[in-house]
Amino acid sequence: SQTIHQWPATLVQPVGSPLSLECTVEGTSNPNLYWYRQAAGRGLQLLFYSVGIGQISSEVPQNLSASRPQDRQFILSSKKLLLSDSGFYLCAWSPGLHSNQPQHFGDGTRLSIL
Amino acid sequence: QQQVKQSPQSLIVQKGGISIINCAYENTAFDYFPWYQQFPGKGPALLIAIRPDVSEKKEGRFTISFNKSAKQFSLHIMDSQPGDSATYFCAARRSRGSTLGRLYFGRGTQLTVWP
């Protein structure tokens, strides 16, 4: 069966520090991968998505970037964190080439910027 | 622009009661409507989903009602239990002509079921 892993579960970082959040999927190949940010009362905001290695699309211009160095690995990064980057970050996957399949989420990373 | 509008933002229901959450959409190209359930500190999990060729789908105590002409769909939780207390998200997706299957989410409803 397929599983998705995100780490770390919680992270406290100072303003201006770099960020790297990692997401990996097991049990499938060539998945579509997604990064979301969740803010209270604002639902799920899609940040980035990827349909293949090295293919990244950004939904919202911001201080963050994403990379997909391997088929089942998706990384969210920042060179300098802002206070506004605080939030709950979720990675998700869906079967590639089959847009009628559901998305499955990891358990997220709670990021606090001090 | 919010593609999917969800209400209410919060809902309090007595144990054994019926919880109803409503969503509305504008894009008639949407053809897949899932509901996700999220517990604190966890990611959303797919609860139930419906396609517009049916008006209702039931799985246990959870039912989706779909009104294509009104472009609305709702989640009904029968015999609500304290364990149902969670945040619920509706979503919509256009599957045809897209390999991505991007989901558009409502803003969520925080459900509290009192014992």
Short mmCIF file of C-alpha atoms in Angstrom, two decimals:
data_model
loop_
_atom_site.label_atom_id
_atom_site.label_comp_id
_atom_site.label_asym_id
_atom_site.label_seq_id
_atom_site.Cartn_x
_atom_site.Cartn_y
_atom_site.Cartn_z
CA SER A 1 0.00 0.00 0.00
CA GLN A 2 1.01 3.59 -0.51
CA THR A 3 2.21 5.77 2.33
CA ILE A 4 3.32 9.38 2.59
CA HIS A 5 5.81 10.67 5.12
CA GLN A 6 6.51 14.22 6.17
CA TRP A 7 9.15 15.48 8.56
CA PRO A 8 9.70 17.06 10.87
CA ALA A 9 6.29 17.07 12.58
CA THR A 10 7.02 20.38 14.31
CA LEU A 11 9.65 23.00 13.72
CA VAL A 12 10.53 26.27 15.41
CA GLN A 13 12.78 28.56 13.42
CA PRO A 14 14.02 32.15 13.86
CA VAL A 15 13.18 34.81 11.32
CA GLY A 16 15.75 34.90 8.54
CA SER A 17 16.83 31.28 8.92
CA PRO A 18 16.61 28.74 6.06
CA LEU A 19 13.98 26.03 5.78
CA SER A 20 13.82 22.54 4.36
CA LEU A 21 10.76 20.33 4.73
CA GLU A 22 10.78 16.90 3.19
CA CYS A 23 8.05 14.66 1.90
CA THR A 24 8.40 11.14 0.52
CA VAL A 25 5.88 8.73 -0.92
CA GLU A 26 6.23 4.97 -0.86
CA GLY A 27 4.46 2.24 -2.76
CA THR A 28 3.82 4.10 -5.99
CA SER A 29 5.71 5.56 -8.90
CA ASN A 30 5.40 8.79 -10.86
CA PRO A 31 2.91 10.38 -8.45
CA ASN A 32 1.63 13.92 -8.66
CA LEU A 33 2.93 15.76 -5.60
CA TYR A 34 1.58 18.84 -3.85
CA TRP A 35 2.54 21.27 -1.09
CA TYR A 36 -0.26 23.07 0.77
CA ARG A 37 -0.27 25.58 3.58
CA GLN A 38 -3.14 25.60 6.02
CA ALA A 39 -4.02 28.70 8.01
CA ALA A 40 -6.81 28.81 10.57
CA GLY A 41 -10.13 29.65 8.96
CA ARG A 42 -8.65 29.89 5.50
CA GLY A 43 -8.65 26.29 4.38
CA LEU A 44 -5.95 24.73 2.27
CA GLN A 45 -3.85 26.92 0.03
CA LEU A 46 -2.01 25.14 -2.79
CA LEU A 47 1.60 26.34 -2.92
CA PHE A 48 3.34 24.05 -5.41
CA TYR A 49 2.63 20.98 -7.46
CA SER A 50 4.75 18.61 -9.50
CA VAL A 51 3.89 16.05 -12.16
CA GLY A 52 7.44 14.72 -12.50
CA ILE A 53 11.10 14.99 -11.50
CA GLY A 54 12.32 18.54 -11.81
CA GLN A 55 8.88 19.80 -12.86
CA ILE A 56 7.56 22.35 -10.38
CA SER A 57 4.65 24.72 -10.77
CA SER A 58 4.01 27.53 -8.34
CA GLU A 59 0.53 28.71 -7.47
CA VAL A 60 1.34 31.64 -5.22
CA PRO A 61 4.37 33.98 -5.48
CA GLN A 62 6.10 33.92 -2.13
CA ASN A 63 9.21 33.40 -0.10
CA LEU A 64 9.16 29.64 -0.62
CA SER A 65 10.41 27.26 -3.31
CA ALA A 66 9.96 23.58 -4.03
CA SER A 67 12.08 20.91 -5.64
CA ARG A 68 11.60 17.32 -6.72
CA PRO A 69 15.02 15.69 -6.92
CA GLN A 70 13.64 12.16 -7.06
CA ASP A 71 10.42 10.62 -8.29
CA ARG A 72 8.88 10.23 -4.84
CA GLN A 73 10.58 13.07 -2.98
CA PHE A 74 9.25 16.59 -2.68
CA ILE A 75 11.06 19.33 -0.77
CA LEU A 76 9.81 22.71 0.39
CA SER A 77 12.51 25.30 1.02
CA SER A 78 13.21 28.87 1.92
CA LYS A 79 16.45 30.82 2.06
CA LYS A 80 15.17 33.31 4.64
CA LEU A 81 12.02 32.69 6.64
CA LEU A 82 9.54 35.45 7.36
CA LEU A 83 7.11 35.66 10.27
CA SER A 84 4.30 35.22 7.76
CA ASP A 85 5.67 31.78 6.81
CA SER A 86 4.32 30.32 10.04
CA GLY A 87 1.65 27.71 9.47
CA PHE A 88 0.79 24.08 8.98
CA TYR A 89 2.38 22.65 5.84
CA LEU A 90 0.89 19.61 4.19
CA CYS A 91 2.25 17.39 1.47
CA ALA A 92 -0.11 15.34 -0.67
CA TRP A 93 0.09 12.89 -3.54
CA SER A 94 -2.20 11.47 -6.18
CA PRO A 95 -1.61 8.84 -8.86
CA GLY A 96 0.04 10.42 -11.86
CA LEU A 97 -1.65 10.40 -15.27
CA HIS A 98 -4.97 9.59 -13.60
CA SER A 99 -6.60 12.87 -12.68
CA ASN A 100 -9.73 11.13 -11.43
CA GLN A 101 -7.98 9.66 -8.40
CA PRO A 102 -8.12 11.29 -4.95
CA GLN A 103 -5.33 13.12 -3.20
CA HIS A 104 -3.84 11.67 -0.04
CA PHE A 105 -2.24 13.85 2.61
CA GLY A 106 0.63 13.46 5.01
CA ASP A 107 0.31 14.48 8.65
CA GLY A 108 1.91 17.84 8.11
CA THR A 109 4.61 20.02 9.65
CA ARG A 110 3.71 22.71 12.14
CA LEU A 111 6.12 25.57 11.47
CA SER A 112 6.51 28.39 13.98
CA ILE A 113 8.66 31.39 13.18
CA LEU A 114 9.99 33.40 16.12
CA GLN B 1 -11.47 34.04 -5.96
CA GLN B 2 -12.89 31.22 -3.87
CA GLN B 3 -13.85 28.43 -6.26
CA VAL B 4 -15.72 26.48 -3.59
CA LYS B 5 -17.67 28.20 -0.83
CA GLN B 6 -18.35 26.28 2.36
CA SER B 7 -20.66 26.98 5.29
CA PRO B 8 -20.98 27.15 8.19
CA GLN B 9 -17.51 27.94 9.48
CA SER B 10 -18.29 26.18 12.74
CA LEU B 11 -21.04 23.84 13.87
CA ILE B 12 -22.06 22.50 17.26
CA VAL B 13 -24.33 19.47 17.37
CA GLN B 14 -25.68 17.33 20.17
CA LYS B 15 -24.72 13.68 20.21
CA GLY B 16 -27.18 11.71 18.11
CA GLY B 17 -28.14 14.72 16.03
CA ILE B 18 -27.63 15.40 12.34
CA SER B 19 -24.69 17.53 11.20
CA ILE B 20 -25.11 19.31 7.86
CA ILE B 21 -22.34 21.14 6.01
CA ASN B 22 -22.99 22.90 2.73
CA CYS B 23 -20.81 23.78 -0.24
CA ALA B 24 -21.40 25.67 -3.46
CA TYR B 25 -19.36 26.03 -6.63
CA GLU B 26 -19.47 28.02 -9.86
CA ASN B 27 -17.34 26.10 -12.34
CA THR B 28 -19.63 23.70 -14.20
CA ALA B 29 -16.57 21.79 -15.42
CA PHE B 30 -16.05 20.35 -11.94
CA ASP B 31 -16.87 16.63 -12.01
CA TYR B 32 -15.57 15.23 -8.75
CA PHE B 33 -16.55 16.36 -5.27
CA PRO B 34 -14.75 14.85 -2.27
CA TRP B 35 -15.10 15.55 1.42
CA TYR B 36 -12.11 15.39 3.73
CA GLN B 37 -12.04 14.96 7.50
CA GLN B 38 -9.19 16.41 9.54
CA PHE B 39 -8.39 15.79 13.20
CA PRO B 40 -6.10 18.19 15.10
CA GLY B 41 -2.44 17.70 14.25
CA LYS B 42 -3.23 15.39 11.35
CA GLY B 43 -3.55 15.77 7.62
CA PRO B 44 -6.97 15.67 5.95
CA ALA B 45 -8.23 12.19 5.12
CA LEU B 46 -10.65 11.39 2.32
CA LEU B 47 -14.06 10.67 3.83
CA ILE B 48 -16.46 10.27 0.94
CA ALA B 49 -16.75 11.54 -2.63
CA ILE B 50 -19.39 11.90 -5.31
CA ARG B 51 -19.57 12.49 -9.06
CA PRO B 52 -22.33 14.61 -10.62
CA ASP B 53 -24.06 11.68 -12.32
CA VAL B 54 -25.68 10.72 -8.99
CA SER B 55 -27.67 12.84 -6.56
CA GLU B 56 -26.74 11.05 -3.39
CA LYS B 57 -24.06 8.77 -2.01
CA LYS B 58 -24.18 7.12 1.37
CA GLU B 59 -21.41 5.42 3.33
CA GLY B 60 -22.43 4.40 6.82
CA ARG B 61 -23.55 7.50 8.72
CA PHE B 62 -22.12 9.86 6.08
CA THR B 63 -24.17 10.99 3.08
CA ILE B 64 -23.37 13.42 0.28
CA SER B 65 -26.32 15.11 -1.38
CA PHE B 66 -25.62 16.68 -4.76
CA ASN B 67 -27.74 19.23 -6.61
CA LYS B 68 -26.25 19.76 -10.06
CA SER B 69 -28.68 22.46 -11.18
CA ALA B 70 -28.06 24.52 -8.06
CA LYS B 71 -24.33 23.75 -8.11
CA GLN B 72 -24.46 22.75 -4.48
CA PHE B 73 -23.50 19.71 -2.47
CA SER B 74 -23.70 18.90 1.19
CA LEU B 75 -22.44 16.45 3.76
CA HIS B 76 -24.88 14.93 6.24
CA ILE B 77 -23.62 13.11 9.30
CA MET B 78 -26.39 11.06 10.86
CA ASP B 79 -26.35 10.10 14.54
CA SER B 80 -23.38 12.41 15.13
CA GLN B 81 -20.87 11.16 17.69
CA PRO B 82 -18.19 12.96 19.74
CA GLY B 83 -15.60 11.09 17.68
CA ASP B 84 -16.89 12.94 14.61
CA SER B 85 -15.61 16.21 16.07
CA ALA B 86 -13.13 17.41 13.46
CA THR B 87 -12.70 19.92 10.66
CA TYR B 88 -14.44 19.00 7.42
CA PHE B 89 -13.42 20.28 4.00
CA CYS B 90 -15.36 20.04 0.80
CA ALA B 91 -13.50 20.18 -2.50
CA ALA B 92 -14.07 20.09 -6.22
CA ARG B 93 -12.01 19.05 -9.20
CA ARG B 94 -12.11 19.06 -12.97
CA SER B 95 -10.85 15.71 -14.18
CA ARG B 96 -11.32 15.95 -17.94
CA GLY B 97 -8.53 17.59 -19.85
CA SER B 98 -6.24 17.60 -16.83
CA THR B 99 -3.59 15.13 -15.73
CA LEU B 100 -3.06 17.02 -12.51
CA GLY B 101 -6.43 16.67 -10.87
CA ARG B 102 -6.04 19.85 -8.89
CA LEU B 103 -8.48 20.17 -5.98
CA TYR B 104 -10.16 23.40 -4.99
CA PHE B 105 -11.01 23.39 -1.30
CA GLY B 106 -13.63 25.13 0.79
CA ARG B 107 -12.41 26.92 3.89
CA GLY B 108 -13.50 24.19 6.25
CA THR B 109 -16.11 23.63 8.94
CA GLN B 110 -15.12 22.91 12.51
CA LEU B 111 -17.64 20.41 13.87
CA THR B 112 -18.05 19.86 17.60
CA VAL B 113 -20.34 17.10 18.82
CA TRP B 114 -21.33 17.41 22.48
CA PRO B 115 -21.86 14.18 24.42
#
